[in-house]
């Protein structure tokens, strides 16, 4: 007796060919009819007759591979973006020269900024609200109102474009604050990028970069390709080819104490800053690589004055490393000390009770492709970045 068997497969959006979708694989479509209902997948089956002894089986086979890619694009087009998860990496200043004081009270600087593989994750979802964004985070002490740069960035985007979209945002914080790593600035840039994606890319990347300087001097840098020579207040960004191999390892060491950027600049004395031409530093790094003499940070002396224990920490790291690092320097206005050339922290950070609360993470340099946001490096390409990181304090603030 003949029998008929029906074979079908469960269908998941994640199984679609990612090269035929937009770059943000983390979003999901909500509120749409099922694909099989809307597009009647069963309308075009292929048939195959199979023999089994004296029984004949008719197998109805659905080959969704090619058709599903087209259907996914069609669903995306109709439903639009409703969720998006983005990586929000931080940066280090390989060198930081302060070149003068401006009439507006800010200081002129010249610095080699570079994005690194330590970062936060930010989840964005469209909100039914037409009046307010809602922000949550995994770390206590981070402001969740208009004081947060994420909310400031979303407000700025609506102001510039007339967009009426509001969001639910969850910030999964991995980057310590008050660290000189630009975590908050990166979050703001990421929020601007996300808002523009939800609006169909109506603003250019150049516009996003220019607008971002209105809420923070470091934010425009994150619209670079990942390596940039920055001048002015930091908002004048010149993309450069990465001058340092991307697989160069580093370790980030941040004590629990944070440095107040305002206090550091208040303690800065221009007559005591380096006189080395910053462009010569950039050229030397490009030709000869990282060394202690090129990793100049004019904010180190005032930061060490504000936080004397930070000077001691840097000295101990250099002494204990015994040449383990090519350079040891402070990033930004502190309080993170960076060791370039090895991912391993000095042993005293584990043995000395005074450093039990120090934040530790390994990292590497990263870049991004044009018209794509930064991607979180895979474990295989970074040596499991931050696998030994100590957790953030519950009391940090943004």
Tab-separated table of C-alpha atoms in Angstrom:
chain	number	residue	atom	x	y	z
A	1	UNK	CA	0.000	0.000	0.000
A	2	UNK	CA	1.384	3.346	-1.000
A	3	UNK	CA	1.956	5.969	1.642
A	4	UNK	CA	2.630	9.708	1.446
A	5	UNK	CA	5.111	11.358	3.850
A	6	UNK	CA	5.363	15.119	4.251
A	7	UNK	CA	8.779	16.539	5.209
A	8	UNK	CA	9.347	20.115	6.266
A	9	UNK	CA	11.863	22.124	8.234
A	10	UNK	CA	11.465	24.683	10.983
A	11	UNK	CA	12.395	28.110	9.702
A	12	UNK	CA	14.519	30.578	11.641
A	13	UNK	CA	15.604	34.068	10.628
A	14	UNK	CA	19.123	33.339	11.867
A	15	UNK	CA	19.518	30.640	9.221
A	16	UNK	CA	19.227	33.093	6.359
A	17	UNK	CA	22.303	33.825	4.306
A	18	UNK	CA	23.779	36.751	6.240
A	19	UNK	CA	25.503	38.143	3.183
A	20	UNK	CA	22.118	38.974	1.714
A	21	UNK	CA	20.913	40.840	4.765
A	22	UNK	CA	22.047	44.086	6.295
A	23	UNK	CA	25.083	44.091	8.567
A	24	UNK	CA	23.216	43.984	11.844
A	25	UNK	CA	22.350	40.356	12.451
A	26	UNK	CA	21.226	40.956	16.023
A	27	UNK	CA	17.847	42.511	15.208
A	28	UNK	CA	14.618	40.511	15.147
A	29	UNK	CA	11.333	41.168	13.418
A	30	UNK	CA	8.218	41.431	15.571
A	31	UNK	CA	4.508	41.498	14.792
A	32	UNK	CA	4.738	40.001	11.281
A	33	UNK	CA	2.690	36.982	10.173
A	34	UNK	CA	4.597	33.746	9.953
A	35	UNK	CA	6.530	33.349	6.730
A	36	UNK	CA	4.623	30.251	5.716
A	37	UNK	CA	1.281	32.035	6.236
A	38	UNK	CA	2.198	35.240	4.456
A	39	UNK	CA	4.158	33.868	1.548
A	40	UNK	CA	2.605	30.388	1.235
A	41	UNK	CA	5.789	28.356	1.165
A	42	UNK	CA	3.768	25.202	0.473
A	43	UNK	CA	2.609	26.535	-2.832
A	44	UNK	CA	5.673	25.391	-4.729
A	45	UNK	CA	6.774	21.945	-3.484
A	46	UNK	CA	8.922	19.592	-5.536
A	47	UNK	CA	8.080	15.913	-5.651
A	48	UNK	CA	10.320	12.872	-5.502
A	49	UNK	CA	9.179	9.241	-5.767
A	50	UNK	CA	11.003	6.717	-3.588
A	51	UNK	CA	10.839	2.927	-3.659
A	52	UNK	CA	10.951	0.791	-0.529
A	53	UNK	CA	10.505	-2.902	-1.323
A	54	UNK	CA	6.994	-3.284	-2.631
A	55	UNK	CA	5.989	0.064	-1.093
A	56	UNK	CA	6.199	3.335	-2.898
A	57	UNK	CA	6.647	6.568	-0.989
A	58	UNK	CA	5.927	9.994	-2.299
A	59	UNK	CA	8.173	12.539	-0.580
A	60	UNK	CA	7.158	16.156	-0.813
A	61	UNK	CA	10.391	18.117	-0.440
A	62	UNK	CA	10.616	21.845	0.238
A	63	UNK	CA	13.889	23.465	-0.755
A	64	UNK	CA	13.756	26.820	1.059
A	65	UNK	CA	17.430	27.758	0.672
A	66	UNK	CA	17.171	30.147	-2.256
A	67	UNK	CA	13.590	31.248	-1.712
A	68	UNK	CA	14.021	32.080	1.980
A	69	UNK	CA	16.791	34.567	1.287
A	70	UNK	CA	14.459	36.474	-1.009
A	71	UNK	CA	11.593	36.239	1.459
A	72	UNK	CA	13.763	37.463	4.321
A	73	UNK	CA	14.726	40.539	2.339
A	74	UNK	CA	11.056	41.147	1.595
A	75	UNK	CA	10.059	40.797	5.252
A	76	UNK	CA	12.878	43.137	6.337
A	77	UNK	CA	11.753	45.709	3.819
A	78	UNK	CA	8.168	45.655	5.054
A	79	UNK	CA	8.705	45.314	8.796
A	80	UNK	CA	11.730	47.574	9.258
A	81	UNK	CA	14.254	47.433	12.066
A	82	UNK	CA	12.855	46.811	15.542
A	83	UNK	CA	15.872	45.567	17.532
A	84	UNK	CA	19.583	46.127	17.246
A	85	UNK	CA	22.560	45.064	19.369
A	86	UNK	CA	25.868	46.873	18.816
A	87	UNK	CA	29.380	46.579	20.216
A	88	UNK	CA	30.642	49.834	21.749
A	89	UNK	CA	34.449	49.639	22.026
A	90	UNK	CA	36.702	51.967	23.976
A	91	UNK	CA	40.005	53.615	22.983
A	92	UNK	CA	43.489	54.371	24.179
A	93	UNK	CA	45.643	57.418	23.501
A	94	UNK	CA	48.987	56.027	22.346
A	95	UNK	CA	50.381	59.528	22.780
A	96	UNK	CA	48.678	62.715	23.932
A	97	UNK	CA	50.281	66.135	23.516
A	98	UNK	CA	48.650	69.276	24.904
A	99	UNK	CA	49.692	72.063	22.543
A	100	UNK	CA	47.995	75.147	23.982
A	101	UNK	CA	44.990	76.725	25.661
A	102	UNK	CA	42.110	78.135	23.652
A	103	UNK	CA	40.073	81.282	24.177
A	104	UNK	CA	36.988	79.167	24.895
A	105	UNK	CA	38.751	77.618	27.903
A	106	UNK	CA	39.426	74.259	26.288
A	107	UNK	CA	42.906	72.975	25.472
A	108	UNK	CA	44.261	72.117	22.031
A	109	UNK	CA	45.660	68.624	21.782
A	110	UNK	CA	47.336	66.342	19.266
A	111	UNK	CA	46.900	62.638	19.872
A	112	UNK	CA	47.016	59.206	18.302
A	113	UNK	CA	43.667	57.648	19.212
A	114	UNK	CA	43.080	53.946	18.570
A	115	UNK	CA	40.009	51.786	19.193
A	116	UNK	CA	40.619	48.591	21.185
A	117	UNK	CA	38.787	45.321	21.658
A	118	UNK	CA	37.409	45.980	25.151
A	119	UNK	CA	33.889	47.319	24.885
A	120	UNK	CA	30.293	47.458	26.054
A	121	UNK	CA	27.242	45.973	24.359
A	122	UNK	CA	24.180	48.132	23.826
A	123	UNK	CA	20.760	46.719	22.945
A	124	UNK	CA	18.272	49.066	21.275
A	125	UNK	CA	14.552	48.361	20.825
A	126	UNK	CA	11.909	50.659	19.422
A	127	UNK	CA	9.670	52.003	22.177
A	128	UNK	CA	5.938	52.704	21.821
A	129	UNK	CA	6.568	55.921	23.736
A	130	UNK	CA	6.651	59.142	21.741
A	131	UNK	CA	8.087	61.205	24.561
A	132	UNK	CA	10.840	59.336	26.389
A	133	UNK	CA	13.713	56.867	26.053
A	134	UNK	CA	14.168	54.191	28.731
A	135	UNK	CA	17.722	53.166	29.693
A	136	UNK	CA	18.793	50.280	31.920
A	137	UNK	CA	22.237	48.910	32.733
A	138	UNK	CA	23.988	46.076	34.558
A	139	UNK	CA	26.075	48.429	36.736
A	140	UNK	CA	24.840	50.596	39.602
A	141	UNK	CA	25.791	54.261	39.669
A	142	UNK	CA	25.441	54.926	35.938
A	143	UNK	CA	22.949	57.781	35.326
A	144	UNK	CA	19.871	56.660	33.409
A	145	UNK	CA	18.463	60.096	32.601
A	146	UNK	CA	19.481	62.976	30.330
A	147	UNK	CA	22.890	63.087	32.037
A	148	UNK	CA	23.866	59.893	30.245
A	149	UNK	CA	25.607	60.445	26.908
A	150	UNK	CA	23.451	57.755	25.264
A	151	UNK	CA	20.285	59.736	25.995
A	152	UNK	CA	22.019	62.980	25.007
A	153	UNK	CA	22.995	61.401	21.688
A	154	UNK	CA	19.460	60.192	20.965
A	155	UNK	CA	18.049	63.629	21.820
A	156	UNK	CA	20.639	65.214	19.529
A	157	UNK	CA	19.701	62.890	16.671
A	158	UNK	CA	16.003	63.727	16.994
A	159	UNK	CA	16.834	67.435	17.151
A	160	UNK	CA	18.946	67.270	13.979
A	161	UNK	CA	16.699	65.003	11.894
A	162	UNK	CA	13.170	65.483	13.213
A	163	UNK	CA	12.920	61.750	13.931
A	164	UNK	CA	10.082	60.762	16.284
A	165	UNK	CA	11.551	57.405	17.318
A	166	UNK	CA	12.225	56.646	20.991
A	167	UNK	CA	13.968	53.599	22.400
A	168	UNK	CA	14.364	51.061	25.128
A	169	UNK	CA	18.110	50.703	25.671
A	170	UNK	CA	20.069	48.239	27.779
A	171	UNK	CA	23.738	48.994	28.400
A	172	UNK	CA	25.859	45.957	29.262
A	173	UNK	CA	28.823	47.767	30.761
A	174	UNK	CA	32.300	46.250	30.576
A	175	UNK	CA	34.408	49.417	30.237
A	176	UNK	CA	35.202	51.111	33.556
A	177	UNK	CA	34.294	54.779	33.802
A	178	UNK	CA	36.606	57.555	34.899
A	179	UNK	CA	39.296	55.546	33.147
A	180	UNK	CA	40.478	57.690	30.231
A	181	UNK	CA	39.192	55.032	27.833
A	182	UNK	CA	36.319	57.004	26.319
A	183	UNK	CA	33.635	54.481	27.240
A	184	UNK	CA	30.870	57.074	27.540
A	185	UNK	CA	31.924	58.785	24.307
A	186	UNK	CA	31.852	55.462	22.485
A	187	UNK	CA	28.372	54.770	23.860
A	188	UNK	CA	27.174	58.121	22.499
A	189	UNK	CA	28.638	57.474	19.052
A	190	UNK	CA	27.086	54.001	19.028
A	191	UNK	CA	23.681	55.462	19.952
A	192	UNK	CA	23.884	57.983	17.091
A	193	UNK	CA	24.770	55.181	14.672
A	194	UNK	CA	21.883	53.043	15.968
A	195	UNK	CA	19.319	55.846	15.747
A	196	UNK	CA	20.362	56.464	12.163
A	197	UNK	CA	19.956	52.780	11.293
A	198	UNK	CA	16.421	52.759	12.711
A	199	UNK	CA	15.670	55.793	10.536
A	200	UNK	CA	16.946	54.184	7.364
A	201	UNK	CA	20.326	55.934	7.271
A	202	UNK	CA	18.941	59.400	6.524
A	203	UNK	CA	22.090	61.106	7.887
A	204	UNK	CA	25.564	60.605	6.491
A	205	UNK	CA	28.374	59.311	8.658
A	206	UNK	CA	30.087	62.686	8.258
A	207	UNK	CA	26.998	64.448	9.599
A	208	UNK	CA	26.817	62.111	12.597
A	209	UNK	CA	30.483	62.814	13.299
A	210	UNK	CA	30.049	66.587	13.069
A	211	UNK	CA	26.903	66.617	15.225
A	212	UNK	CA	28.512	64.466	17.902
A	213	UNK	CA	31.096	67.141	18.756
A	214	UNK	CA	28.264	69.206	20.250
A	215	UNK	CA	27.977	66.823	23.197
A	216	UNK	CA	31.563	65.577	23.620
A	217	UNK	CA	35.056	66.208	22.255
A	218	UNK	CA	36.035	62.517	22.030
A	219	UNK	CA	32.836	61.283	20.384
A	220	UNK	CA	33.734	62.205	16.759
A	221	UNK	CA	36.765	59.920	16.926
A	222	UNK	CA	34.585	56.815	17.092
A	223	UNK	CA	33.286	57.605	13.605
A	224	UNK	CA	36.835	57.077	12.328
A	225	UNK	CA	37.960	53.725	10.940
A	226	UNK	CA	39.563	52.991	14.307
A	227	UNK	CA	42.939	54.737	14.086
A	228	UNK	CA	43.082	58.524	13.852
A	229	UNK	CA	45.279	61.535	14.459
A	230	UNK	CA	43.068	63.934	16.409
A	231	UNK	CA	43.610	67.658	16.957
A	232	UNK	CA	41.645	70.683	18.159
A	233	UNK	CA	39.699	69.675	21.263
A	234	UNK	CA	39.854	66.151	19.854
A	235	UNK	CA	36.979	66.696	17.453
A	236	UNK	CA	39.199	67.206	14.376
A	237	UNK	CA	39.675	63.618	13.243
A	238	UNK	CA	42.016	62.464	10.499
A	239	UNK	CA	41.778	58.797	9.570
A	240	UNK	CA	45.167	57.108	9.226
A	241	UNK	CA	46.209	53.558	8.349
A	242	UNK	CA	46.751	51.614	11.582
A	243	UNK	CA	50.372	52.429	12.525
A	244	UNK	CA	50.584	49.509	14.956
A	245	UNK	CA	49.929	45.827	14.119
A	246	UNK	CA	46.365	45.018	15.155
A	247	UNK	CA	47.439	41.846	16.948
A	248	UNK	CA	49.735	43.775	19.305
A	249	UNK	CA	48.695	42.645	22.808
A	250	UNK	CA	48.127	44.977	25.723
A	251	UNK	CA	46.898	44.899	29.301
A	252	UNK	CA	44.679	47.562	30.880
A	253	UNK	CA	45.139	48.247	34.581
A	254	UNK	CA	42.742	50.647	36.304
A	255	UNK	CA	42.715	51.283	40.035
A	256	UNK	CA	39.390	51.750	41.753
A	257	UNK	CA	40.031	55.481	42.088
A	258	UNK	CA	38.999	57.578	39.079
A	259	UNK	CA	40.568	60.763	37.802
A	260	UNK	CA	38.405	63.843	37.394
A	261	UNK	CA	39.163	65.204	33.927
A	262	UNK	CA	38.346	68.725	35.094
A	263	UNK	CA	40.760	68.459	38.027
A	264	UNK	CA	43.508	67.035	35.816
A	265	UNK	CA	43.250	69.919	33.353
A	266	UNK	CA	43.065	72.402	36.215
A	267	UNK	CA	46.401	71.051	37.509
A	268	UNK	CA	48.016	71.124	34.047
A	269	UNK	CA	50.918	73.535	33.579
A	270	UNK	CA	51.669	74.203	29.931
A	271	UNK	CA	55.251	75.214	30.644
A	272	UNK	CA	55.894	71.672	31.909
A	273	UNK	CA	54.472	69.787	28.929
A	274	UNK	CA	56.611	67.998	26.360
A	275	UNK	CA	57.967	70.028	23.465
A	276	UNK	CA	58.175	67.104	21.042
A	277	UNK	CA	56.392	67.620	17.727
A	278	UNK	CA	53.386	65.234	17.793
A	279	UNK	CA	53.698	64.561	14.073
A	280	UNK	CA	57.234	63.312	14.652
A	281	UNK	CA	55.839	60.899	17.269
A	282	UNK	CA	53.308	59.620	14.759
A	283	UNK	CA	55.994	59.159	12.114
A	284	UNK	CA	58.296	57.319	14.497
A	285	UNK	CA	55.529	54.943	15.600
A	286	UNK	CA	54.629	54.240	11.966
A	287	UNK	CA	58.240	53.443	11.086
A	288	UNK	CA	59.639	51.869	14.242
A	289	UNK	CA	56.642	50.745	16.287
A	290	UNK	CA	55.777	51.318	19.938
A	291	UNK	CA	58.471	52.310	22.439
A	292	UNK	CA	58.461	54.056	25.796
A	293	UNK	CA	59.863	57.308	24.396
A	294	UNK	CA	56.993	57.829	21.917
A	295	UNK	CA	54.150	57.123	24.362
A	296	UNK	CA	54.113	60.642	25.799
A	297	UNK	CA	51.047	61.820	27.709
A	298	UNK	CA	51.151	65.433	28.862
A	299	UNK	CA	48.276	64.725	31.247
A	300	UNK	CA	50.273	62.216	33.305
A	301	UNK	CA	52.030	64.758	35.591
A	302	UNK	CA	48.803	66.595	36.559
A	303	UNK	CA	46.939	63.273	36.922
A	304	UNK	CA	49.680	61.974	39.234
A	305	UNK	CA	49.330	65.179	41.226
A	306	UNK	CA	45.581	64.664	41.544
A	307	UNK	CA	46.001	60.947	42.304
A	308	UNK	CA	49.521	60.282	43.723
A	309	UNK	CA	48.904	56.534	44.019
A	310	UNK	CA	48.631	56.397	40.226
A	311	UNK	CA	52.258	57.450	39.792
A	312	UNK	CA	53.294	54.709	42.194
A	313	UNK	CA	51.240	52.147	40.278
A	314	UNK	CA	52.906	53.033	36.973
A	315	UNK	CA	56.364	52.881	38.541
A	316	UNK	CA	55.672	49.456	40.049
A	317	UNK	CA	54.349	48.103	36.735
A	318	UNK	CA	57.503	49.225	34.901
A	319	UNK	CA	59.788	47.836	37.597
A	320	UNK	CA	57.978	44.502	37.830
A	321	UNK	CA	57.677	43.970	34.081
A	322	UNK	CA	61.444	43.631	33.505
A	323	UNK	CA	61.071	44.512	29.829
A	324	UNK	CA	57.800	42.594	29.441
A	325	UNK	CA	56.144	45.683	27.936
A	326	UNK	CA	57.327	47.813	25.034
A	327	UNK	CA	55.716	50.820	26.723
A	328	UNK	CA	53.736	51.656	29.860
A	329	UNK	CA	51.619	54.813	29.832
A	330	UNK	CA	48.410	56.405	31.071
A	331	UNK	CA	45.486	56.707	28.631
A	332	UNK	CA	43.653	60.016	28.303
A	333	UNK	CA	43.227	61.821	31.591
A	334	UNK	CA	43.470	58.551	33.529
A	335	UNK	CA	43.225	56.513	35.581
A	336	UNK	CA	43.982	53.514	33.325
A	337	UNK	CA	47.604	52.458	32.914
A	338	UNK	CA	48.284	50.579	29.657
A	339	UNK	CA	51.050	48.021	29.150
A	340	UNK	CA	51.756	47.453	25.445
A	341	UNK	CA	53.469	44.276	24.244
A	342	UNK	CA	52.019	41.655	26.593
A	343	UNK	CA	48.488	40.733	27.741
A	344	UNK	CA	49.705	39.582	31.165
A	345	UNK	CA	49.455	41.780	34.294
A	346	UNK	CA	52.413	41.922	36.696
A	347	UNK	CA	52.158	39.311	39.437
A	348	UNK	CA	52.117	41.899	42.252
A	349	UNK	CA	48.612	42.932	41.208
A	350	UNK	CA	47.433	39.492	42.330
A	351	UNK	CA	49.663	39.166	45.380
A	352	UNK	CA	49.349	42.622	46.940
A	353	UNK	CA	46.150	43.119	48.938
A	354	UNK	CA	46.253	46.849	48.113
A	355	UNK	CA	45.446	46.038	44.476
A	356	UNK	CA	42.647	43.522	44.977
A	357	UNK	CA	40.089	45.927	43.489
A	358	UNK	CA	42.132	46.902	40.428
A	359	UNK	CA	40.326	46.376	37.114
A	360	UNK	CA	42.312	44.209	34.685
A	361	UNK	CA	41.682	43.353	31.069
A	362	UNK	CA	43.694	42.306	28.068
A	363	UNK	CA	42.956	43.873	24.684
A	364	UNK	CA	44.167	44.367	21.130
A	365	UNK	CA	43.763	47.157	18.573
A	366	UNK	CA	40.762	46.954	16.233
A	367	UNK	CA	39.342	48.844	13.245
A	368	UNK	CA	36.046	48.828	11.359
A	369	UNK	CA	34.969	48.632	7.743
A	370	UNK	CA	33.388	51.587	5.989
A	371	UNK	CA	29.602	51.804	6.464
A	372	UNK	CA	29.684	49.158	9.195
A	373	UNK	CA	29.873	49.609	12.940
A	374	UNK	CA	32.554	48.000	15.086
A	375	UNK	CA	32.286	44.237	15.536
A	376	UNK	CA	33.196	42.479	18.749
A	377	UNK	CA	36.335	40.412	18.069
A	378	UNK	CA	35.916	36.666	18.314
A	379	UNK	CA	37.804	34.738	20.973
A	380	UNK	CA	39.924	33.007	18.366
A	381	UNK	CA	41.177	36.274	16.892
A	382	UNK	CA	41.957	38.034	20.143
A	383	UNK	CA	43.059	35.276	22.456
A	384	UNK	CA	39.800	35.443	24.417
A	385	UNK	CA	39.851	39.128	25.180
A	386	UNK	CA	39.239	40.088	28.772
A	387	UNK	CA	38.852	36.478	29.880
A	388	UNK	CA	40.506	37.331	33.187
A	389	UNK	CA	38.881	40.738	33.649
A	390	UNK	CA	37.876	41.549	37.170
A	391	UNK	CA	34.246	42.679	37.440
A	392	UNK	CA	33.351	46.332	37.509
A	393	UNK	CA	32.623	47.955	40.842
A	394	UNK	CA	28.966	48.464	41.656
A	395	UNK	CA	29.691	52.054	42.496
A	396	UNK	CA	31.104	53.421	39.259
A	397	UNK	CA	29.461	56.349	37.576
A	398	UNK	CA	29.381	57.667	34.075
